[in-house]
Amino acid sequence: MLLIHCPYCEDDRPELEFANAGQAHVVRPSHMSEMSDEDFEGMFFIRDNPKGVNLERWRHIHGCGRFFNAVRHTVTDKFLKVYRAGEPRPTDAELAELLK
Amino acid sequence: MTRIPARGSRLGTKTISFTFDGKTYEGIEGDTLASALIANGVHLMGRSFKYHRPRGAIAAGAEEPNALVNVFRDSARRQPNVRATVQEIYDGLKAESQNRFPSLAFDVGAVNNLMSPALVAGFYYKTFKWPAKAWDHVYEPFIRRAAGLGEAPTEEDPDHYANRYAHCDVVVIGGGPAGLMAAKCAADKGNSVIVCDENAAFGGWLLSDTDLRVDGMSGAEWAAAMVAELQANDNVRMLNRTTGFGYFQQNMVGLTERITDHVSRPAPDLPRERMWQVRAGRVIIAQGAIERHMVFPGNDLPGVMLAGAAQTFLNKFGVPVGERIGVYTACDTAYAAAFDLYEVGCEIPVIVDHRTEVDAQILKQAEDLGIEVIKGGHISEVTGRLRIGGIVVKSGADTEREWDVDALIMSAGWTPSLHLSSQSRAKPVWDETRGIFLPGESPQACICIGGCNGTDELADVFAQAAESVGGKAPKCKIEDDVSTSGGMSGATGDSLQKGKAFVDYQNDVTAKDIALAVREGMHSIEHVKRYTTNGMATDQGKLSNMHGLAIAADLLDKPIPQVGLTTFRAPYTPTTFGGFVGHTKGSLFDPRRKTPIHDWAAENGAEFEPVSLWDRAWYFPRRGETMHEAVDRECRTVRETAGIFDASTLGKIEVAGPDAAAFMNIMYTNGWDKLKPGRAKYGIMCREDGFIYDDGVVGKLAADRFHVTTTTGGAPRVLNHMEDYLQTEFPHMRVWLTSTTEQWATIAVQGPRAREIIKPLVKGVNLNSESLSHMSVSECEICGVPARLFRISFTGELGFEINVAADYGRSVWEAVWARAEPLGACVYGTEAMHVLRAEKGFIIVGQDTDGTVTPHDAGLSWAIAKSKPDFVGKRGLQRPDLVKAGRRQLVGLKTSDPKKVLQEGAQIVANPDQPIPMDMLGFVTSSYWSGTLKHSIAMALIEGGFDRMGEKLYVPMEDETIEVEVTGSVFYDPNGDKVND
Ligand SMILES: [Zn+2]
């Protein structure tokens, strides 16, 4: 079982309290109805499946109820970073630093 | 057989009586089943899996592959595949051998042994190929009968199992010398420590070694002193009979503590096992090493066992394993075992050492005792049927000599136990000089020490244990420590060609099988393993992996690491399901949700049905009524008079805040700006892909407050869906979402006399259609308590839904019923509710939709606000596939024979005479008998259904084809006059 740090509760809590909510930083455009079919496909259907660093959303559903983002390594399952919803995606340089 | 009481470090004084295969034996307190049986001269304990060969205990601990027995207390408490070497005896213990018929000594299945040329590696793959039909009647029944060890109990497990979480700085898996020292050093530094050991007593190998001296104490004495010291420390928790079976993420370790399996009459309040989930700052793995057997023909006869096991039987339990004991070894430790046995009076006629070079000092010791040692020899044959009787030894000059023996002890060296290390995702590292895999660096905060790290000398083990926790080991004076040097992996003699030299005892895999697999093209150990099933039994190849690997590598002429080592998985040893389940079974498996009116319904004879986690009143049969009759009556009464219905399970979400309407505009397809406070609306929620996600009536209480209802099962996901958008896409919106499902009791009153029933109970609103018209909501008082009164209908009749605080639910319900009953109204359940709504063509999300149905497909285009710039699903609904002609659309079906009720899920075709497979146009989603209409009604999703009105289609069933006509889906009161009464 994973131990996940909720950036709102600021505490390590067991995985049982959380629900994974898929890929992070998928932007829902403000003028969605003008999107091309290809763009909609990419936004709604296509997801990354990386071996290594994965940016994903979690919800502390049986806790504070907040959605947040996490950088998790899919091989080691290690959480490298958690940050609140709305905070920017870590830069590639920052991700490389986390991997060290 | 005699006991050597002075040697039994684990023996108590009490005599204990037990039965094996119905015969009564006596053992001594502290015995395992295996040690007690051997003390009684019984080596034959089971039959092997494939060839039904007679087998005895090979080992003395958890790695035992052979001596699997069935232990039972009563008809429900039957545990198959218990290792006799682990099970402690208690007064009245009943054990049975397995895998034999009719008896252990005479087993009909042993004919497989004679047929064995046909049962070689890959047998299943080669034999059970074709014809396909044979699978059903021949192959599968055959494989099922032959497969599996032991027999699972058929009754429910009456025992209970506990579950516990724990956190500590250091958890130590294994309480041998390494583990005890690490625990001591960690505790000395003030850490909180949990140390567990799978055995009844801590001490590990120290309890089996009588030569060793630590600070002048025997190993057992030193271990006892350590245990006493640790037990006195409040920071240390000692768990014996506790197996560290799994290593999970972030240093979570699973431990299984066996609490009553060794107790004669367990107290009924004790759990049988307790599963610990321990989150540790640091995990110290001190699992030790497992001795390998020698691979030679006949190495499975009862009486043949590991040298270390013989030493354990002698020194822990005072049981010499024979009187005239041969030794076959490639490792120094077997000499120590032989000398030990010699010392207590056993005859050691010969030590056959596979090595040509042996340590001179050891040879000298043997010579002093008069024991003959044959260097560079191997055992080519053994004699005996149910017990070993003799060995044939070949040596350098190819001379053959024979010895009579009644036991044979063997050692091919020690395999560091990498199970937990591997589970922690460390990759093993090959040590070429010693021919063993060592634990590699783990990505987790753990370290392997002692035997499982390949560490030999006790002084090094202590130093390593201290270092692993950043401590310092006390200075100890260590004397007579036996080295584990030497060892080999692979087959000996010509056992690759001749005889049955077992590599994997539990799955009956021989050296020849491995050779055959390699010849047939299996070049990676993963393939060899699957082809031969080597290492795939419940012991996960604890003894066999290295031998299998070495044989394959040798034949392939590749270094061992290139052929690979398989990854170990949890659990380390078989773990009961009960432990994983813990208390979450029966009524504790899932919560059962009950409405405030539940008890009233139960008292009034309701039958219940589960709907998601809720128990819902299904129908209320009167004396002698069938379900069909009850539902018919309930429907008729609602249509003619009125009925009351417990709708409390409906999901409810309060959406409040200045931006509530804007938020509703995004979440639902409908428009909410123009809806006036006091009005209600049927809302549809889509996912971004345009498919229906949920629906429900929404009441607007004020400009900034909505009372949203959802489907019964949908409330949690709808709230999650709303929260997701609110928190991550529209965080600027000032909206608050609150689940209120359990705060409101909801009572539907439906039917022509509904108004009359509730009128005297309502204060603060006039119930006539001018002030409370269809699809409106009012905050008022009912029975003197605050209420939200909806005028809505899920039946097509004049209807109201009363919402009051849940605590008042039952009393308001009773007040409504007191009014309703004298008027001839009824209580109705979910089945009548379904019929009534289907007669009106109201959909149930999840029944009439399946996640691929759009609002347009469901005939609900009117509920989509076209002018809104955005809502969730708007873009999705424009997708090419969703606007294409020929989509499945929701229509009504009338059977040509009005009495025929279709099966929900039945497929629909245009031409029933076409060849199979037929072109399916769609399927039935809802189907009922309508007592009101006197004919069956159904809804169905059918390709281009809206354009097929009046068309005749067919529902082919197994024994008949049913003709249907496509109709609109509103069967009752199509103009909807009744709701406006
Ligand atoms: Zn939280």
PDB file of C-alpha atoms in Angstrom, chain B residues 337-542:
ATOM      1  CA  ALA B 337      25.580 -32.864  11.088  1.00  0.00           C
ATOM      2  CA  ALA B 338      27.205 -36.263  10.663  1.00  0.00           C
ATOM      3  CA  PHE B 339      29.499 -35.735  13.649  1.00  0.00           C
ATOM      4  CA  ASP B 340      26.539 -34.616  15.736  1.00  0.00           C
ATOM      5  CA  LEU B 341      24.600 -37.759  14.878  1.00  0.00           C
ATOM      6  CA  TYR B 342      27.676 -39.881  15.481  1.00  0.00           C
ATOM      7  CA  GLU B 343      28.059 -38.339  18.900  1.00  0.00           C
ATOM      8  CA  VAL B 344      24.589 -39.503  19.983  1.00  0.00           C
ATOM      9  CA  GLY B 345      25.275 -43.044  18.864  1.00  0.00           C
ATOM     10  CA  CYS B 346      24.151 -43.184  15.243  1.00  0.00           C
ATOM     11  CA  GLU B 347      26.253 -45.147  12.842  1.00  0.00           C
ATOM     12  CA  ILE B 348      27.716 -43.130   9.962  1.00  0.00           C
ATOM     13  CA  PRO B 349      28.934 -45.778   7.507  1.00  0.00           C
ATOM     14  CA  VAL B 350      30.091 -43.356   4.824  1.00  0.00           C
ATOM     15  CA  ILE B 351      30.283 -39.708   3.813  1.00  0.00           C
ATOM     16  CA  VAL B 352      30.144 -39.360   0.038  1.00  0.00           C
ATOM     17  CA  ASP B 353      31.559 -35.975  -0.907  1.00  0.00           C
ATOM     18  CA  HIS B 354      30.912 -34.810  -4.441  1.00  0.00           C
ATOM     19  CA  ARG B 355      33.948 -32.557  -4.218  1.00  0.00           C
ATOM     20  CA  THR B 356      37.442 -33.820  -4.928  1.00  0.00           C
ATOM     21  CA  GLU B 357      39.030 -31.268  -2.592  1.00  0.00           C
ATOM     22  CA  VAL B 358      37.871 -31.195   1.004  1.00  0.00           C
ATOM     23  CA  ASP B 359      39.201 -29.203   3.936  1.00  0.00           C
ATOM     24  CA  ALA B 360      41.955 -31.265   5.597  1.00  0.00           C
ATOM     25  CA  GLN B 361      40.862 -30.475   9.128  1.00  0.00           C
ATOM     26  CA  ILE B 362      37.362 -31.787   8.483  1.00  0.00           C
ATOM     27  CA  LEU B 363      38.754 -34.945   6.907  1.00  0.00           C
ATOM     28  CA  LYS B 364      40.943 -35.407   9.924  1.00  0.00           C
ATOM     29  CA  GLN B 365      37.935 -35.124  12.219  1.00  0.00           C
ATOM     30  CA  ALA B 366      36.113 -37.799  10.220  1.00  0.00           C
ATOM     31  CA  GLU B 367      39.123 -40.035  10.268  1.00  0.00           C
ATOM     32  CA  ASP B 368      39.440 -39.638  14.038  1.00  0.00           C
ATOM     33  CA  LEU B 369      35.879 -40.831  14.410  1.00  0.00           C
ATOM     34  CA  GLY B 370      36.491 -43.688  12.017  1.00  0.00           C
ATOM     35  CA  ILE B 371      34.040 -42.426   9.392  1.00  0.00           C
ATOM     36  CA  GLU B 372      34.941 -43.282   5.812  1.00  0.00           C
ATOM     37  CA  VAL B 373      34.911 -40.379   3.381  1.00  0.00           C
ATOM     38  CA  ILE B 374      34.695 -40.918  -0.374  1.00  0.00           C
ATOM     39  CA  LYS B 375      35.855 -37.855  -2.266  1.00  0.00           C
ATOM     40  CA  GLY B 376      34.692 -37.114  -5.793  1.00  0.00           C
ATOM     41  CA  GLY B 377      31.945 -39.695  -5.490  1.00  0.00           C
ATOM     42  CA  HIS B 378      28.297 -39.723  -6.259  1.00  0.00           C
ATOM     43  CA  ILE B 379      25.255 -41.805  -5.421  1.00  0.00           C
ATOM     44  CA  SER B 380      24.087 -43.588  -8.556  1.00  0.00           C
ATOM     45  CA  GLU B 381      21.227 -45.523  -7.078  1.00  0.00           C
ATOM     46  CA  VAL B 382      19.263 -46.013  -3.885  1.00  0.00           C
ATOM     47  CA  THR B 383      17.329 -49.042  -2.720  1.00  0.00           C
ATOM     48  CA  GLY B 384      14.153 -49.319  -0.675  1.00  0.00           C
ATOM     49  CA  ARG B 385      10.478 -48.757  -1.423  1.00  0.00           C
ATOM     50  CA  LEU B 386       8.748 -46.813   1.330  1.00  0.00           C
ATOM     51  CA  ARG B 387      11.989 -45.979   3.128  1.00  0.00           C
ATOM     52  CA  ILE B 388      15.585 -45.831   1.978  1.00  0.00           C
ATOM     53  CA  GLY B 389      17.419 -49.114   2.514  1.00  0.00           C
ATOM     54  CA  GLY B 390      20.744 -48.622   0.846  1.00  0.00           C
ATOM     55  CA  ILE B 391      22.904 -46.547  -1.459  1.00  0.00           C
ATOM     56  CA  VAL B 392      25.111 -47.403  -4.409  1.00  0.00           C
ATOM     57  CA  VAL B 393      28.127 -45.118  -4.667  1.00  0.00           C
ATOM     58  CA  LYS B 394      30.374 -44.551  -7.652  1.00  0.00           C
ATOM     59  CA  SER B 395      33.675 -42.783  -7.352  1.00  0.00           C
ATOM     60  CA  GLY B 396      36.597 -41.744  -9.520  1.00  0.00           C
ATOM     61  CA  ALA B 397      37.699 -45.194 -10.638  1.00  0.00           C
ATOM     62  CA  ASP B 398      34.091 -45.997 -11.483  1.00  0.00           C
ATOM     63  CA  THR B 399      34.029 -48.650  -8.845  1.00  0.00           C
ATOM     64  CA  GLU B 400      30.634 -49.317  -7.340  1.00  0.00           C
ATOM     65  CA  ARG B 401      30.141 -49.890  -3.651  1.00  0.00           C
ATOM     66  CA  GLU B 402      26.998 -50.394  -1.659  1.00  0.00           C
ATOM     67  CA  TRP B 403      26.017 -49.504   1.883  1.00  0.00           C
ATOM     68  CA  ASP B 404      22.917 -50.355   3.851  1.00  0.00           C
ATOM     69  CA  VAL B 405      21.429 -47.269   5.468  1.00  0.00           C
ATOM     70  CA  ASP B 406      18.080 -46.351   7.007  1.00  0.00           C
ATOM     71  CA  ALA B 407      18.539 -42.642   6.421  1.00  0.00           C
ATOM     72  CA  LEU B 408      20.592 -40.434   4.149  1.00  0.00           C
ATOM     73  CA  ILE B 409      21.437 -36.832   4.873  1.00  0.00           C
ATOM     74  CA  MET B 410      22.596 -34.497   2.145  1.00  0.00           C
ATOM     75  CA  SER B 411      23.737 -30.964   1.491  1.00  0.00           C
ATOM     76  CA  ALA B 412      24.493 -29.160  -1.741  1.00  0.00           C
ATOM     77  CA  GLY B 413      25.170 -25.923   0.111  1.00  0.00           C
ATOM     78  CA  TRP B 414      23.060 -22.981   1.206  1.00  0.00           C
ATOM     79  CA  THR B 415      20.914 -20.650  -0.891  1.00  0.00           C
ATOM     80  CA  PRO B 416      20.520 -17.157   0.562  1.00  0.00           C
ATOM     81  CA  SER B 417      16.783 -16.542   0.845  1.00  0.00           C
ATOM     82  CA  LEU B 418      16.144 -13.647  -1.523  1.00  0.00           C
ATOM     83  CA  HIS B 419      12.363 -13.731  -1.381  1.00  0.00           C
ATOM     84  CA  LEU B 420      11.646 -10.524   0.506  1.00  0.00           C
ATOM     85  CA  SER B 421      14.599  -8.744  -1.038  1.00  0.00           C
ATOM     86  CA  SER B 422      13.275  -9.623  -4.484  1.00  0.00           C
ATOM     87  CA  GLN B 423       9.783  -8.505  -3.466  1.00  0.00           C
ATOM     88  CA  SER B 424      11.259  -5.153  -2.497  1.00  0.00           C
ATOM     89  CA  ARG B 425      12.328  -4.979  -6.168  1.00  0.00           C
ATOM     90  CA  ALA B 426      16.027  -5.500  -5.578  1.00  0.00           C
ATOM     91  CA  LYS B 427      17.748  -7.362  -8.410  1.00  0.00           C
ATOM     92  CA  PRO B 428      19.856 -10.316  -7.259  1.00  0.00           C
ATOM     93  CA  VAL B 429      23.591 -10.186  -7.935  1.00  0.00           C
ATOM     94  CA  TRP B 430      25.494 -13.293  -9.026  1.00  0.00           C
ATOM     95  CA  ASP B 431      28.533 -14.268  -6.975  1.00  0.00           C
ATOM     96  CA  GLU B 432      30.563 -16.341  -9.418  1.00  0.00           C
ATOM     97  CA  THR B 433      33.102 -17.684  -6.946  1.00  0.00           C
ATOM     98  CA  ARG B 434      30.549 -18.955  -4.458  1.00  0.00           C
ATOM     99  CA  GLY B 435      27.930 -19.909  -7.048  1.00  0.00           C
ATOM    100  CA  ILE B 436      25.085 -18.103  -5.307  1.00  0.00           C
ATOM    101  CA  PHE B 437      22.860 -15.101  -5.895  1.00  0.00           C
ATOM    102  CA  LEU B 438      23.199 -12.335  -3.341  1.00  0.00           C
ATOM    103  CA  PRO B 439      20.655  -9.597  -2.640  1.00  0.00           C
ATOM    104  CA  GLY B 440      21.216  -6.519  -4.759  1.00  0.00           C
ATOM    105  CA  GLU B 441      20.560  -2.971  -3.743  1.00  0.00           C
ATOM    106  CA  SER B 442      16.903  -2.326  -3.069  1.00  0.00           C
ATOM    107  CA  PRO B 443      15.044   0.816  -4.104  1.00  0.00           C
ATOM    108  CA  GLN B 444      13.418   0.650  -0.681  1.00  0.00           C
ATOM    109  CA  ALA B 445      14.843   1.340   2.756  1.00  0.00           C
ATOM    110  CA  CYS B 446      15.839  -2.205   3.546  1.00  0.00           C
ATOM    111  CA  ILE B 447      18.939  -4.293   4.002  1.00  0.00           C
ATOM    112  CA  CYS B 448      19.629  -8.018   4.063  1.00  0.00           C
ATOM    113  CA  ILE B 449      21.855  -9.364   6.813  1.00  0.00           C
ATOM    114  CA  GLY B 450      23.174 -12.754   7.840  1.00  0.00           C
ATOM    115  CA  GLY B 451      22.440 -15.928   5.915  1.00  0.00           C
ATOM    116  CA  CYS B 452      20.162 -14.251   3.363  1.00  0.00           C
ATOM    117  CA  ASN B 453      23.058 -11.925   2.572  1.00  0.00           C
ATOM    118  CA  GLY B 454      25.388 -14.892   2.102  1.00  0.00           C
ATOM    119  CA  THR B 455      27.288 -14.031   5.268  1.00  0.00           C
ATOM    120  CA  ASP B 456      28.965 -17.049   6.799  1.00  0.00           C
ATOM    121  CA  GLU B 457      30.924 -16.344   9.990  1.00  0.00           C
ATOM    122  CA  LEU B 458      28.854 -15.457  13.039  1.00  0.00           C
ATOM    123  CA  ALA B 459      31.225 -12.648  13.970  1.00  0.00           C
ATOM    124  CA  ASP B 460      30.592 -11.059  10.560  1.00  0.00           C
ATOM    125  CA  VAL B 461      26.863 -11.586  10.965  1.00  0.00           C
ATOM    126  CA  PHE B 462      26.874  -9.696  14.278  1.00  0.00           C
ATOM    127  CA  ALA B 463      28.939  -6.840  12.857  1.00  0.00           C
ATOM    128  CA  GLN B 464      26.638  -6.595   9.858  1.00  0.00           C
ATOM    129  CA  ALA B 465      23.511  -6.685  12.019  1.00  0.00           C
ATOM    130  CA  ALA B 466      24.810  -3.805  14.118  1.00  0.00           C
ATOM    131  CA  GLU B 467      25.829  -1.799  11.083  1.00  0.00           C
ATOM    132  CA  SER B 468      22.454  -2.295   9.417  1.00  0.00           C
ATOM    133  CA  VAL B 469      20.794  -0.194  12.107  1.00  0.00           C
ATOM    134  CA  GLY B 470      23.703   2.172  12.599  1.00  0.00           C
ATOM    135  CA  GLY B 471      24.660   0.596  15.896  1.00  0.00           C
ATOM    136  CA  LYS B 472      27.589  -1.190  17.386  1.00  0.00           C
ATOM    137  CA  ALA B 473      27.652  -4.881  18.192  1.00  0.00           C
ATOM    138  CA  PRO B 474      28.812  -5.881  21.656  1.00  0.00           C
ATOM    139  CA  LYS B 475      32.081  -7.756  21.669  1.00  0.00           C
ATOM    140  CA  CYS B 476      31.360 -11.494  21.724  1.00  0.00           C
ATOM    141  CA  LYS B 477      33.665 -14.424  22.074  1.00  0.00           C
ATOM    142  CA  ILE B 478      32.628 -16.935  19.417  1.00  0.00           C
ATOM    143  CA  GLU B 479      33.885 -20.510  19.440  1.00  0.00           C
ATOM    144  CA  ASP B 480      33.318 -23.533  17.193  1.00  0.00           C
ATOM    145  CA  ASP B 481      31.424 -21.721  14.472  1.00  0.00           C
ATOM    146  CA  VAL B 482      30.893 -24.096  11.536  1.00  0.00           C
ATOM    147  CA  SER B 483      31.607 -22.728   8.088  1.00  0.00           C
ATOM    148  CA  THR B 484      29.075 -23.134   5.294  1.00  0.00           C
ATOM    149  CA  SER B 485      31.781 -23.240   2.652  1.00  0.00           C
ATOM    150  CA  GLY B 486      31.447 -25.470  -0.339  1.00  0.00           C
ATOM    151  CA  GLY B 487      28.299 -26.193  -2.274  1.00  0.00           C
ATOM    152  CA  MET B 488      27.205 -26.985  -5.782  1.00  0.00           C
ATOM    153  CA  SER B 489      24.168 -26.601  -7.990  1.00  0.00           C
ATOM    154  CA  GLY B 490      22.946 -29.016 -10.635  1.00  0.00           C
ATOM    155  CA  ALA B 491      22.630 -32.733 -11.169  1.00  0.00           C
ATOM    156  CA  THR B 492      25.198 -35.283 -10.038  1.00  0.00           C
ATOM    157  CA  GLY B 493      26.378 -38.462 -11.744  1.00  0.00           C
ATOM    158  CA  ASP B 494      24.450 -39.347 -14.865  1.00  0.00           C
ATOM    159  CA  SER B 495      21.085 -38.336 -13.466  1.00  0.00           C
ATOM    160  CA  LEU B 496      20.415 -36.163 -16.527  1.00  0.00           C
ATOM    161  CA  GLN B 497      20.062 -39.398 -18.472  1.00  0.00           C
ATOM    162  CA  LYS B 498      19.013 -42.025 -15.965  1.00  0.00           C
ATOM    163  CA  GLY B 499      16.519 -42.494 -13.171  1.00  0.00           C
ATOM    164  CA  LYS B 500      14.444 -39.988 -11.338  1.00  0.00           C
ATOM    165  CA  ALA B 501      16.626 -37.372  -9.747  1.00  0.00           C
ATOM    166  CA  PHE B 502      14.241 -34.794  -8.377  1.00  0.00           C
ATOM    167  CA  VAL B 503      14.968 -31.115  -8.748  1.00  0.00           C
ATOM    168  CA  ASP B 504      11.528 -29.937  -7.620  1.00  0.00           C
ATOM    169  CA  TYR B 505       9.950 -32.360  -5.176  1.00  0.00           C
ATOM    170  CA  GLN B 506       6.611 -30.655  -4.880  1.00  0.00           C
ATOM    171  CA  ASN B 507       5.886 -30.570  -8.614  1.00  0.00           C
ATOM    172  CA  ASP B 508       7.743 -33.817  -9.365  1.00  0.00           C
ATOM    173  CA  VAL B 509      10.240 -32.234 -11.777  1.00  0.00           C
ATOM    174  CA  THR B 510      13.351 -34.298 -12.472  1.00  0.00           C
ATOM    175  CA  ALA B 511      16.758 -33.372 -13.831  1.00  0.00           C
ATOM    176  CA  LYS B 512      15.782 -35.203 -17.027  1.00  0.00           C
ATOM    177  CA  ASP B 513      12.717 -32.949 -17.378  1.00  0.00           C
ATOM    178  CA  ILE B 514      14.888 -29.845 -17.272  1.00  0.00           C
ATOM    179  CA  ALA B 515      17.215 -31.370 -19.865  1.00  0.00           C
ATOM    180  CA  LEU B 516      14.254 -32.230 -22.080  1.00  0.00           C
ATOM    181  CA  ALA B 517      12.888 -28.682 -21.846  1.00  0.00           C
ATOM    182  CA  VAL B 518      16.252 -27.284 -22.915  1.00  0.00           C
ATOM    183  CA  ARG B 519      16.459 -29.745 -25.803  1.00  0.00           C
ATOM    184  CA  GLU B 520      12.981 -28.720 -26.902  1.00  0.00           C
ATOM    185  CA  GLY B 521      14.008 -25.101 -27.188  1.00  0.00           C
ATOM    186  CA  MET B 522      13.359 -23.503 -23.807  1.00  0.00           C
ATOM    187  CA  HIS B 523      16.393 -21.319 -23.381  1.00  0.00           C
ATOM    188  CA  SER B 524      15.333 -18.871 -20.721  1.00  0.00           C
ATOM    189  CA  ILE B 525      14.602 -19.959 -17.164  1.00  0.00           C
ATOM    190  CA  GLU B 526      11.143 -18.374 -17.423  1.00  0.00           C
ATOM    191  CA  HIS B 527      10.347 -20.771 -20.267  1.00  0.00           C
ATOM    192  CA  VAL B 528      12.014 -23.779 -18.658  1.00  0.00           C
ATOM    193  CA  LYS B 529      10.085 -23.050 -15.508  1.00  0.00           C
ATOM    194  CA  ARG B 530       6.713 -22.928 -17.242  1.00  0.00           C
ATOM    195  CA  TYR B 531       7.428 -25.921 -19.470  1.00  0.00           C
ATOM    196  CA  THR B 532       8.505 -28.150 -16.607  1.00  0.00           C
ATOM    197  CA  THR B 533       6.635 -26.362 -13.746  1.00  0.00           C
ATOM    198  CA  ASN B 534       9.957 -26.291 -11.874  1.00  0.00           C
ATOM    199  CA  GLY B 535       9.694 -23.866  -8.957  1.00  0.00           C
ATOM    200  CA  MET B 536       6.021 -23.201  -9.606  1.00  0.00           C
ATOM    201  CA  ALA B 537       4.607 -25.118  -6.662  1.00  0.00           C
ATOM    202  CA  THR B 538       3.535 -23.575  -3.380  1.00  0.00           C
ATOM    203  CA  ASP B 539       7.136 -23.612  -2.105  1.00  0.00           C
ATOM    204  CA  GLN B 540       8.131 -21.295  -4.989  1.00  0.00           C
ATOM    205  CA  GLY B 541      11.224 -23.385  -5.670  1.00  0.00           C
ATOM    206  CA  LYS B 542      12.917 -22.694  -2.357  1.00  0.00           C
TER     207      LYS B 542
END
